[in-house]
Coordinates of C-alpha atoms in Angstrom, one line a residue:
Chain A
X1 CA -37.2 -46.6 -8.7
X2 CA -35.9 -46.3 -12.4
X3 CA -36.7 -49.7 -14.1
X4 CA -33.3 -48.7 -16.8
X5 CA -31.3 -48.3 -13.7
X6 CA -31.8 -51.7 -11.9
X7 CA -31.5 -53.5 -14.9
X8 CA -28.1 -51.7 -15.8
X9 CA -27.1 -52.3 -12.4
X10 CA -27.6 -56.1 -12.8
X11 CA -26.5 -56.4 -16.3
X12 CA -23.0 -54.9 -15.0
X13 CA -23.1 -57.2 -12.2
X14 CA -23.0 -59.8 -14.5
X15 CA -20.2 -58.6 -16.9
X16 CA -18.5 -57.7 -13.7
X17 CA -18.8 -61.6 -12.4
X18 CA -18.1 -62.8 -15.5
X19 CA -15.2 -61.0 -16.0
X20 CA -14.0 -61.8 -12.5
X21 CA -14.5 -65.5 -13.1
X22 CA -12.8 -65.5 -16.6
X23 CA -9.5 -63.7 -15.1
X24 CA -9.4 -66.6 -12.2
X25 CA -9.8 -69.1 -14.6
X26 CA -7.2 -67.6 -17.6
X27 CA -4.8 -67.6 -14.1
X28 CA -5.8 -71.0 -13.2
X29 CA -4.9 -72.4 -16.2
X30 CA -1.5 -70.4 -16.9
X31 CA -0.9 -72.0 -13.6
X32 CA -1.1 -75.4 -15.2
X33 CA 1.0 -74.6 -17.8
X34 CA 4.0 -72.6 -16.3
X35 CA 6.1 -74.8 -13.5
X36 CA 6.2 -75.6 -10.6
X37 CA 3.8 -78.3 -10.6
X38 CA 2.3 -79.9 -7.1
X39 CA 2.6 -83.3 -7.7
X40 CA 1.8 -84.5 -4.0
X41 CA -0.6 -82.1 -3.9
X42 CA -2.2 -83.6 -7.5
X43 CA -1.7 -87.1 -6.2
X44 CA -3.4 -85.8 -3.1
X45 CA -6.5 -84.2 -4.6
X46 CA -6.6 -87.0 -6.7
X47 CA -7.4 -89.3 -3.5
X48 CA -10.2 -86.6 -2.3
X49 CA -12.0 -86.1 -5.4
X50 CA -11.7 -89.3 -7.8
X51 CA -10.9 -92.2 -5.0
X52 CA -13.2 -91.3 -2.2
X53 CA -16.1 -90.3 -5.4
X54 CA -16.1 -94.0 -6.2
X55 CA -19.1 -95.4 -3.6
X56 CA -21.1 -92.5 -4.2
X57 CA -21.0 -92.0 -8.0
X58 CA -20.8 -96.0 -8.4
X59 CA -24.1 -96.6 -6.3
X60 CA -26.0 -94.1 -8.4
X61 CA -24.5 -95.6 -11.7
X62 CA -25.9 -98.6 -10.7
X63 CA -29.2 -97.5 -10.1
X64 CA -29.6 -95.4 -13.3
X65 CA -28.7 -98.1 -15.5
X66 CA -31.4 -100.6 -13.4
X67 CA -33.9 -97.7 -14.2
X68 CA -33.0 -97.3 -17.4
X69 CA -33.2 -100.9 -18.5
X70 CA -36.6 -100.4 -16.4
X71 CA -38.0 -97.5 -18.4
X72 CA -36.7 -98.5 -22.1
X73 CA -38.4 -101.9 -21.5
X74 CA -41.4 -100.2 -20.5
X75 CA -41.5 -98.1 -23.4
X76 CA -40.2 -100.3 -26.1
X77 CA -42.3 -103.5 -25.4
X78 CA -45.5 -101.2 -26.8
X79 CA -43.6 -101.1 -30.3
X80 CA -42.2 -105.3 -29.9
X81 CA -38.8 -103.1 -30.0
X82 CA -37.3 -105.1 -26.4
X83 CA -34.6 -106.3 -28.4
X84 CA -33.4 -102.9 -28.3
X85 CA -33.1 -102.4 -24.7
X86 CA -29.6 -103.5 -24.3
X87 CA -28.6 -101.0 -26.8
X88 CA -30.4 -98.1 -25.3
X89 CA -29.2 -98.6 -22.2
X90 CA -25.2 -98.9 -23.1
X91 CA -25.9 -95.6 -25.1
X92 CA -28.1 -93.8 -22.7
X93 CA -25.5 -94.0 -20.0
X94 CA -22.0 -93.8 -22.0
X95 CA -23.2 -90.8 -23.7
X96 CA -25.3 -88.6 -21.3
X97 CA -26.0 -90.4 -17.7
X98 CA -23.0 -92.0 -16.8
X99 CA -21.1 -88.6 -16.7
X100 CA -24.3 -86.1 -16.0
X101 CA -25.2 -88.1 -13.4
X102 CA -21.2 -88.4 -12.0
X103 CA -20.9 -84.9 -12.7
X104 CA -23.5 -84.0 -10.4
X105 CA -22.9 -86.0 -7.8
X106 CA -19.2 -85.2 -8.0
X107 CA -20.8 -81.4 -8.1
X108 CA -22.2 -81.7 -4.6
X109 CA -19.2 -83.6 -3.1
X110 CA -16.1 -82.6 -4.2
X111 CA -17.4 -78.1 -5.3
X112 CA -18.4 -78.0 -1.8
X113 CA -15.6 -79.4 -0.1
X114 CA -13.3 -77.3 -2.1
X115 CA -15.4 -74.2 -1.5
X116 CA -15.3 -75.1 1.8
X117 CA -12.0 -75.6 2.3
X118 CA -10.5 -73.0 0.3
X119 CA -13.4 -70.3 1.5
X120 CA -12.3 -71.1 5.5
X121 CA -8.2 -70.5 4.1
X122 CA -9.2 -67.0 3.2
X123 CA -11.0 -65.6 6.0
X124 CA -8.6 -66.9 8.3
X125 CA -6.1 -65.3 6.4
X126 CA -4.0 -68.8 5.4
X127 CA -4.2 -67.3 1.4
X128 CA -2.3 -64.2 2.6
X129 CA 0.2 -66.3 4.5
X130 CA 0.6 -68.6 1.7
X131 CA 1.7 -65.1 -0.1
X132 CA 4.1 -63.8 2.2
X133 CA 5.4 -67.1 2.0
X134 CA 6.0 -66.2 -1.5
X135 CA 3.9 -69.7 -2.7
X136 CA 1.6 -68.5 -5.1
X137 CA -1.7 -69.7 -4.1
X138 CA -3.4 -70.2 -7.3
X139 CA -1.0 -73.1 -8.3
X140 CA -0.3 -74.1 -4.5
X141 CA -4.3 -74.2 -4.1
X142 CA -6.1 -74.3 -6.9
X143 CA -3.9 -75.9 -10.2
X144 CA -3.8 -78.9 -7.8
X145 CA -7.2 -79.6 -7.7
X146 CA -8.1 -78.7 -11.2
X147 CA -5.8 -80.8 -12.9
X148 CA -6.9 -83.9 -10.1
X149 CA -10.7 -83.0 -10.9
X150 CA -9.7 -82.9 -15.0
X151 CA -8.0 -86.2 -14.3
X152 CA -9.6 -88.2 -12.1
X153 CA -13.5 -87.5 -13.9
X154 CA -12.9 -89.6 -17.1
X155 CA -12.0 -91.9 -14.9
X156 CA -14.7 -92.2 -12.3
X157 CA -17.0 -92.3 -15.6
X158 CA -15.5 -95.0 -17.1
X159 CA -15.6 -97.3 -14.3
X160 CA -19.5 -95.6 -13.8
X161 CA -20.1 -96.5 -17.3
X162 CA -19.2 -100.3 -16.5
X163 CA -21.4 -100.3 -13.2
X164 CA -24.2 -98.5 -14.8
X165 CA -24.0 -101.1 -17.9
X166 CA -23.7 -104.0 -15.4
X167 CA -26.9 -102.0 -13.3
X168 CA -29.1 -102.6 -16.6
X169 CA -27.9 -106.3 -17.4
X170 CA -28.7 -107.3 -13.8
X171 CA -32.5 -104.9 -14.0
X172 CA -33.0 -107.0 -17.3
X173 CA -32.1 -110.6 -16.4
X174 CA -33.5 -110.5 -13.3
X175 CA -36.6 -108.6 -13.5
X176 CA -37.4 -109.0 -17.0
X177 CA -36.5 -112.1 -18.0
X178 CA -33.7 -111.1 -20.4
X179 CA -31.4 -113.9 -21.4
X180 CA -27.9 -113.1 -20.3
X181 CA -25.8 -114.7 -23.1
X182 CA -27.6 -112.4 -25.8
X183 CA -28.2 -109.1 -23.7
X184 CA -24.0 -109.0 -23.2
X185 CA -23.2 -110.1 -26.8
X186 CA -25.7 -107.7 -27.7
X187 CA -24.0 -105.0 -25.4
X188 CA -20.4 -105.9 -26.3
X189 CA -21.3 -105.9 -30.0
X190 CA -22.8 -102.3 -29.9
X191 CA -20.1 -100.4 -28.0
X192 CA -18.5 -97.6 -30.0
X193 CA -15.4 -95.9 -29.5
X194 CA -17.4 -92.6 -30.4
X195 CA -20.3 -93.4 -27.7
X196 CA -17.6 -94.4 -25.1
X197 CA -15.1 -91.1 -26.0
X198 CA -17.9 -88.6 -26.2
X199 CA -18.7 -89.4 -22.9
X200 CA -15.0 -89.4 -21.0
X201 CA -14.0 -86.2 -22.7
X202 CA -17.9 -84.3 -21.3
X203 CA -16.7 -85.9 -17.9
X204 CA -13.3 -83.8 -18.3
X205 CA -14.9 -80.8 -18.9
X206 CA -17.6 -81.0 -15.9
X207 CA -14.3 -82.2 -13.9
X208 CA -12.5 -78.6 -14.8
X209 CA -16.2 -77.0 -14.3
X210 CA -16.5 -78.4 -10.8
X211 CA -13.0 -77.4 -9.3
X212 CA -12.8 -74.2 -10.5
X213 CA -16.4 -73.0 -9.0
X214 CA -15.2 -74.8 -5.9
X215 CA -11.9 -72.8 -6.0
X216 CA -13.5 -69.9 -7.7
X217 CA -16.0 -69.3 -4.5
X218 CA -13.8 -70.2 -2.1
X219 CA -11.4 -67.7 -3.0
X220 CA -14.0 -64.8 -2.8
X221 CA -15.5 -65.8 0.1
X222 CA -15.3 -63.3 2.8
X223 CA -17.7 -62.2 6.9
X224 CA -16.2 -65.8 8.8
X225 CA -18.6 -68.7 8.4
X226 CA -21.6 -67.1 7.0
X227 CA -19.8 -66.6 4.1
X228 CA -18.0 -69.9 3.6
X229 CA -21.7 -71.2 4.0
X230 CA -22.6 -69.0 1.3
X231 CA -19.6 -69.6 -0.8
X232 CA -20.4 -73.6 -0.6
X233 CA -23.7 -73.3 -1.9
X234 CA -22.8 -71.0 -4.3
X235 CA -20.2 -73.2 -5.8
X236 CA -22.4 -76.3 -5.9
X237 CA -25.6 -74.8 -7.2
X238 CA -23.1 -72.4 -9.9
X239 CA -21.3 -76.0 -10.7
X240 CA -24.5 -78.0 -11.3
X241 CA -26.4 -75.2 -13.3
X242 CA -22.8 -74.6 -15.9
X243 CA -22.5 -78.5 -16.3
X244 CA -25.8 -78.9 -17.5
X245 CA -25.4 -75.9 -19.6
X246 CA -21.8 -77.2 -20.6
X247 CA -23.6 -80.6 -21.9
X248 CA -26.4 -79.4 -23.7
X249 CA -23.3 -77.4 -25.6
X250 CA -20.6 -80.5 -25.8
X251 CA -24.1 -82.5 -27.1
X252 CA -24.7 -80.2 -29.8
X253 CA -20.6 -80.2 -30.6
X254 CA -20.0 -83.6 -30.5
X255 CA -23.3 -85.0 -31.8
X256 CA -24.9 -82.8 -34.1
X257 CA -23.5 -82.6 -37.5
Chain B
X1 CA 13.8 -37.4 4.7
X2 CA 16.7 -38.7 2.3
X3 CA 15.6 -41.7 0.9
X4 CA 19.0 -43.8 1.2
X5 CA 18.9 -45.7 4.2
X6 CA 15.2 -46.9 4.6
X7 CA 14.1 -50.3 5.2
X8 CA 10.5 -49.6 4.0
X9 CA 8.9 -46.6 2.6
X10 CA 5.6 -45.7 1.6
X11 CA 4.8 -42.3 0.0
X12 CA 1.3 -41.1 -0.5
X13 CA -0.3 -44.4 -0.6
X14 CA -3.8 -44.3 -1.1
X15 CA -6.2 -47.1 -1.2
X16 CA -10.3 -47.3 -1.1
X17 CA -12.7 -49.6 -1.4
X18 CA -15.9 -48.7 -2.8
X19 CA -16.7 -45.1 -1.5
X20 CA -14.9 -46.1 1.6
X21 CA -11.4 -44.3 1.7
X22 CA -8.9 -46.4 3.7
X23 CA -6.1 -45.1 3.4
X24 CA -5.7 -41.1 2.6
X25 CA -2.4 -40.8 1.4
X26 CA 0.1 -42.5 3.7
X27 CA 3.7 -41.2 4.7
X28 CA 5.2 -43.8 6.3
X29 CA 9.4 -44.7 6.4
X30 CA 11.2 -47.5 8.5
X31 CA 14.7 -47.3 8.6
X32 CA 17.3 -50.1 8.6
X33 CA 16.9 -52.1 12.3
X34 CA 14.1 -50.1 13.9
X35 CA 10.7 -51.4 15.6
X36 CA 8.1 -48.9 14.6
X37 CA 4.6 -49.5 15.7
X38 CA 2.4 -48.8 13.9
X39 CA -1.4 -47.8 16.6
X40 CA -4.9 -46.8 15.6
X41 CA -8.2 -47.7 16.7
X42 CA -9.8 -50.8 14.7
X43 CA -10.8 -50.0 11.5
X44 CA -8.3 -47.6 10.9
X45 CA -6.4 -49.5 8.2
X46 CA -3.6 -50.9 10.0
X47 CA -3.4 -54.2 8.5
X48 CA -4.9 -53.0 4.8
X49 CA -1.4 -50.9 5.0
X50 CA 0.7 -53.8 5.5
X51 CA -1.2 -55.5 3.4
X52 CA -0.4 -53.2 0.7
X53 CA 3.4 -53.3 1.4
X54 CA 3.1 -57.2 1.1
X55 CA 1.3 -56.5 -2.1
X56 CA -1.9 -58.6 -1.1
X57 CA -3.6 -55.4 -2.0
X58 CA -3.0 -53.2 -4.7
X59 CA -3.0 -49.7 -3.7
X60 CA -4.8 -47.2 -5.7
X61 CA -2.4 -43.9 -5.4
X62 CA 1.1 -44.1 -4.1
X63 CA 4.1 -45.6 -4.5
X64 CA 6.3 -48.6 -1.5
X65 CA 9.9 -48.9 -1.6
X66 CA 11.6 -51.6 0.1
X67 CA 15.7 -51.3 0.4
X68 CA 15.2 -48.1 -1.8
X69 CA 13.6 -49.9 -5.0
X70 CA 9.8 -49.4 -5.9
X71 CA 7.8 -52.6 -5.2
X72 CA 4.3 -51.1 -5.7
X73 CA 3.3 -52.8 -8.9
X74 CA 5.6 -56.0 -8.8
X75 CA 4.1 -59.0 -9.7
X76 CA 5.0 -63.0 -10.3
X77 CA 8.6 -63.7 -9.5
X78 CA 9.7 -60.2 -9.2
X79 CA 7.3 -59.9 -6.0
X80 CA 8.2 -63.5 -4.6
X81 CA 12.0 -62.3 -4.7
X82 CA 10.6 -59.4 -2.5
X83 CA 8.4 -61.3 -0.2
X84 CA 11.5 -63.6 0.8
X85 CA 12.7 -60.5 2.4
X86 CA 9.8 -60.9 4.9
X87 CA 8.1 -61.9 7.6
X88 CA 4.4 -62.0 8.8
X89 CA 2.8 -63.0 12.2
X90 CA -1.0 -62.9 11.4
X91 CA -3.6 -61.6 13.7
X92 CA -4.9 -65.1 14.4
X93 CA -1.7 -66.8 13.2
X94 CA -3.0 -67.9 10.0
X95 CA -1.7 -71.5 10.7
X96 CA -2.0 -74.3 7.3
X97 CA -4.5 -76.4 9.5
X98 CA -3.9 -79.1 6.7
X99 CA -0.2 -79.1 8.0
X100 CA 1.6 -80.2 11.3
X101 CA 3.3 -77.5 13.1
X102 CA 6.8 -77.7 11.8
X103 CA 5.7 -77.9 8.3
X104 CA 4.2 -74.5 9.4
X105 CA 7.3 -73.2 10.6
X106 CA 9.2 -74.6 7.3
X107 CA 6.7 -73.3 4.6
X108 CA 8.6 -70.7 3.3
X109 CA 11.8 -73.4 3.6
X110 CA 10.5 -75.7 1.5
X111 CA 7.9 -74.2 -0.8
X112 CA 9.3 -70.8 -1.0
X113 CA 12.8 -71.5 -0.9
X114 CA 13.2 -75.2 -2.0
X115 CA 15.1 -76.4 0.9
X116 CA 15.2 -80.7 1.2
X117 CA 12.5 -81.4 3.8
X118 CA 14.8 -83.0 6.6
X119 CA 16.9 -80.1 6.4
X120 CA 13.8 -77.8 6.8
X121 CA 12.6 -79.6 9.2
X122 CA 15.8 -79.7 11.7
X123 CA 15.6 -75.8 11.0
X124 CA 11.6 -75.8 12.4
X125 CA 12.5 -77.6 15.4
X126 CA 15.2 -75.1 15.6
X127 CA 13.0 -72.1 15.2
X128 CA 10.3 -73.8 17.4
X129 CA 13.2 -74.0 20.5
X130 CA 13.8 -70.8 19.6
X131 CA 10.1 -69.6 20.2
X132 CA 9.9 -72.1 23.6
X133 CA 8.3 -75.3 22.5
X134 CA 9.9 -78.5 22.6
X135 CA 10.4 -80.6 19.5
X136 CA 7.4 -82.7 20.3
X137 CA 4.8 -79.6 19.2
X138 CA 6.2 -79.8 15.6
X139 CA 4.1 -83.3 15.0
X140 CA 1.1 -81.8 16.1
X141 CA -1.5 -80.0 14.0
X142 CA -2.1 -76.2 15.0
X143 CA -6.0 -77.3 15.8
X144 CA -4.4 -79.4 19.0
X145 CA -2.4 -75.8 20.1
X146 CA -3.8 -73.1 22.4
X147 CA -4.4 -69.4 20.8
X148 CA -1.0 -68.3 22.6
X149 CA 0.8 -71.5 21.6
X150 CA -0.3 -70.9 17.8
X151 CA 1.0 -67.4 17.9
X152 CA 4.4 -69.0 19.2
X153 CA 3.9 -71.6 15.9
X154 CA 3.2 -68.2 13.9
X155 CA 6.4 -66.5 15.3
X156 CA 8.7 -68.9 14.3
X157 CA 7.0 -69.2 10.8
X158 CA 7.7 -65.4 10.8
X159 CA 11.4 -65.5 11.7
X160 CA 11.6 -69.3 10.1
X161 CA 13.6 -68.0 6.8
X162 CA 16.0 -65.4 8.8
X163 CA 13.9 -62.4 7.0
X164 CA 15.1 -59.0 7.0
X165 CA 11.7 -57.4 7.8
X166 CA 9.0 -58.8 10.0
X167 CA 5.6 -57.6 10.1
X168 CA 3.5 -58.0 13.5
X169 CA 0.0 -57.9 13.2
X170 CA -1.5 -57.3 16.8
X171 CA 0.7 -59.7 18.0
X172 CA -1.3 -59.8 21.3
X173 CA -4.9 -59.8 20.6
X174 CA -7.2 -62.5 22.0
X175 CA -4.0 -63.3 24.5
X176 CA -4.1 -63.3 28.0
X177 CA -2.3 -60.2 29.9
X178 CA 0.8 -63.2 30.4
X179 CA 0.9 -64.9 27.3
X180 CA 1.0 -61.1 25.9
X181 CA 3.6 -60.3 28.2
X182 CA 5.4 -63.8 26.8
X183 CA 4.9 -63.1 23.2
X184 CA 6.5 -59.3 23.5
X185 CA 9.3 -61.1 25.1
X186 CA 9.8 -63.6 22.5
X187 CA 9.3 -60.9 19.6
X188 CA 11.8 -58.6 21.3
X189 CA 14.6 -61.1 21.7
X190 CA 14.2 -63.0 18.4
X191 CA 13.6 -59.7 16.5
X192 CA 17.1 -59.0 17.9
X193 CA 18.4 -61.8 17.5
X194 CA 17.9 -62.6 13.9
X195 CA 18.6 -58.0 13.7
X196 CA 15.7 -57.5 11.6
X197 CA 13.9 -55.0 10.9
X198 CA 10.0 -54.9 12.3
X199 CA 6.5 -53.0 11.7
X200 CA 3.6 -53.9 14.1
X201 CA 0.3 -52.6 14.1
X202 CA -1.8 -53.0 17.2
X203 CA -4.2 -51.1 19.6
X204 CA -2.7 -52.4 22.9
X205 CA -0.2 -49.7 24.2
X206 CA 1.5 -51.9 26.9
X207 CA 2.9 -54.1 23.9
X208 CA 4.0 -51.1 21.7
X209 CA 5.7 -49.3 24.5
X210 CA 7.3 -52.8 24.8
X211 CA 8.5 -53.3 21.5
X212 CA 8.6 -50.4 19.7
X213 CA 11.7 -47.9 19.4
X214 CA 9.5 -45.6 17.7
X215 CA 5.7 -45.2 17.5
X216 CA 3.5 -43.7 14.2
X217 CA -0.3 -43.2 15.1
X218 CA -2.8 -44.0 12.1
X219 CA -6.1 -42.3 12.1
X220 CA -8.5 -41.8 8.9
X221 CA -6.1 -43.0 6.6
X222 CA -3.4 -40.5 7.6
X223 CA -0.5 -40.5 9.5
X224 CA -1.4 -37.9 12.3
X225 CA 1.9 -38.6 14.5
X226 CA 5.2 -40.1 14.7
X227 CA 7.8 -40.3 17.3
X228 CA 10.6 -41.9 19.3
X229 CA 8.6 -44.5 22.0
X230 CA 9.6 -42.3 25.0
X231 CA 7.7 -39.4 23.3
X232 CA 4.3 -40.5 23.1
X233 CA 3.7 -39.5 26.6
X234 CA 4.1 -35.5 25.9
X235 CA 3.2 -35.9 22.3
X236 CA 0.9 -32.6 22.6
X237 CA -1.5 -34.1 20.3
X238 CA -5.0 -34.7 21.8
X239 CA -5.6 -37.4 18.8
X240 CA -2.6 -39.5 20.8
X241 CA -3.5 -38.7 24.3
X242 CA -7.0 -40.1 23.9
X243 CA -5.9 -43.1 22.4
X244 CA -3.2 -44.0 24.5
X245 CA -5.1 -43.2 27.7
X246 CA -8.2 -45.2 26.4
X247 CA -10.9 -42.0 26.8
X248 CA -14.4 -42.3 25.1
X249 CA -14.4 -38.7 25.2
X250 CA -12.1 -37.1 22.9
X251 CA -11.5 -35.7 19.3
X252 CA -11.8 -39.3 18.1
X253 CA -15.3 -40.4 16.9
X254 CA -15.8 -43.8 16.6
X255 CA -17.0 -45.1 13.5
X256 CA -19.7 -47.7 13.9
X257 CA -19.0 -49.1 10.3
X258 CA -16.0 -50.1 8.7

């Protein structure tokens, strides 16, 4: 075997996936642009990925922000710095955890389903027939679900901001003894519009990230339900691994100066 | 072979995919009105051809001309203004399982022709009579229908806009020898009813001698032979008379891979 070879062969493997994946994606979005627009189809989608997200990406705000308040005490009470829990915690999860942690579990849900969904349309031949029935599937399929997924996850992180806050100020008063008057006032008083923005316009990124690997695999999925099983996991674990990249880069943008 | 009057034409069309050559320069012309089908043993290329036509695939080499103007690298609008001129019944009917059976039938209504959806849907129910199912079958979801039901659904999606070609691809596979029998009814009457033009491919020669006025055999990508249905029993050509009589033995190898 010629080492130069294989590694040529996966380096072009990679230009040609990347290439492949920024085409679908420059369609997608020229799709968005250029009418007809869907609009059941949005208000649809919609339902599927923000609505029915709400128990699943509300339970593990809640959690985090307990943790959090959990963790922070832990840590800060060796410095006499518990006075700064409150703080840590609104910041911790309006700028990274409420939408990571959305993200991610939006990631599993809503890339799989699409993936799913879309990936069992094409190898029973329902993306052809959308064709011949001259609906382009692009902005019958997939415009639908991007703009829903762009929409809907600044959403689901705002109210997942609120719960993971309230997760914190109930871990705190309850278990640690904070006193509620002074651990809101000390919330309320340290919420910035920076801190609070940073955070909903990540969550619209990760929300464009997820559809479109969900779309993106679905479409090339192909060999019946092997391949649909391989083009869900692809599209979750490809969607996870890019919105963690995407928020180290957004961090860097929108943070460091 | 003028090039006035036909339907469809394809002209050296050539399409591969990876090393594996497809098709090997396709000759093909349906004229105005006739049912050419289109037989080959699987594998051959039969639906990547129509596929081509319907510009689903690209073909590599070649040029399509439907109603005398070249289609082969349309795209956007341009194409969708083609496509309206046809139908497709897929292999496995390709129902929307997301949709109820008449929104099936009035896809192309609605979505590709921006018909109001009452209107549409007194056309499906229509087009459903049409293909023997009551008015009832359009609330149901294609999941609830048998296979031979679904290809009923996926006929009168075919014929739903009144198109001026209709594709059949194996119109009777995974059918029982009655329900086959039914569906080559149904696509011979409607076909002349709504006076299109057809082009099935399929490897069961019962159904092509049924519906076909003229038969075209595919094999490795080529054309190999053409000729009027009545023909194909003295068509001299040992290629035809294997496949037609179903021998193992023969100048036809089968390919174990596609």
């Amino acid at each position: 075997m010629n080492l130069f070879a294989a590694i040529g062969r996966v380096f072009l493997l990679f230009l040609r996936e990347t290439g492949a994946l920024a085409v679908f994606a420059g369609d997608a979005v020229t799709g968005c642009i250029r009418p007809p627009l869907y609009w059941a189809l949005i208000g649809k989608q919609m339902m599927r990925i923000g609505y029915f997200s709400l128990p699943v990406v509300g339970l593990t705000a809640f959690f985090t922000g307990g943790v959090l308040a959990l963790q922070i005490y832990n840590g800060a009470s060796r410095y006499g710095a518990e006075t700064f829990v409150p703080v840590v915690v609104l910041v911790g999860i309006t700028r990274e955890l409420g939408p990571v942690i959305a993200g991610l579990m939006v990631a599993g849900r809503v890339a799989a389903a699409i993936a799913a969904e879309i990936g069992t349309m094409r190898v029973t031949e329902q993306i052809d027939a959308l064709t011949t029935l001259a609906t382009n599937p692009i902005k019958y399929l997939v415009v639908p679900r991007l703009v829903a997924a762009v929409v809907s996850m600044p959403i689901l992180v705002a109210i997942a901001d609120c719960i993971g806050v309230l997760g914190g100020y109930i871990a705190s008063t309850q278990g640690l003894g904070f006193n509620a008057h002074l651990y809101l006032s000390n919330t309320v008083d340290n919420v910035t519009y920076n801190d609070v923005s940073s955070g909903l316009i990540k969550a619209a990124v990760f929300g464009f990230i997820i559809a479109l690997m969900g779309c993106y695999n679905g479409f090339r999925s192909k060999g019946g339900a092997q391949g649909v099983g391989a083009a869900t996991t692809t599209a979750v674990v490809s969607a996870s691994i890019l919105l963690l990249a995407a928020n180290y880069i957004l961090t860097n943008l929108l943070f460091v100066k | 072979m003028a090039g006035g009057s036909a339907k469809v034409e394809l002209k050296g069309v050539k399409k591969r995919f990876g090393d594996k050559v497809v098709l090997d320069g396709v000759d093909l012309r349906i004229d105005h009105g006739e049912s050419l089908v289109v037989i080959g043993g699987s594998g051959t290329g039969k639906s990547v051809m129509i596929k081509c036509v319907l510009g689903i695939l690209k073909p590599d080499e070649g040029q399509i001309f439907v109603d005398g103007k070249e289609v082969t690298r349309l795209r956007g609008r341009a194409r969708d203004a083609v496509l309206r001129k046809f139908g497709m019944l897929f292999q496995n009917s390709a129902l929307f399982d997301s949709l109820p059976v008449w929104e099936n039938v009035a896809f192309g209504l609605i979505q590709g022709r921006g018909m109001a959806r009452d209107k549409a849907h007194e056309m499906a129910i229509e087009k459903l009579g049409k293909v023997g199912l009551g008015p009832e079958v359009g609330a149901l979801s294609p999941a609830e229908l048998s296979g031979g039901m679904q290809k009923r659904v996926g006929l009168a999606r075919a014929i739903a806009a009144d198109p001026e070609i209709i594709f059949f691809d194996e119109p009777t596979t995974g059918l029982d020898p009655i329900m086959a029998d039914v569906i080559n009814d149904l696509i011979v009457t409607t076909v002349r009813d709504v006076g299109a033009t057809t082009l099935s491919i399929t490897h069961d020669m019962v159904s092509a001698r049924k519906i076909a006025s003229r038969i075209a055999m595919l094999y490795q990508g080529r054309i190999i032979w053409q000729g009027p249905t009545a023909a194909i029993d003295n068509s001299g050509n040992p290629f035809v008379e294997q496949f037609i009589h179903g021998r193992a033995e023969g100048p036809i190898k089968m390919e174990v891979r596609r």
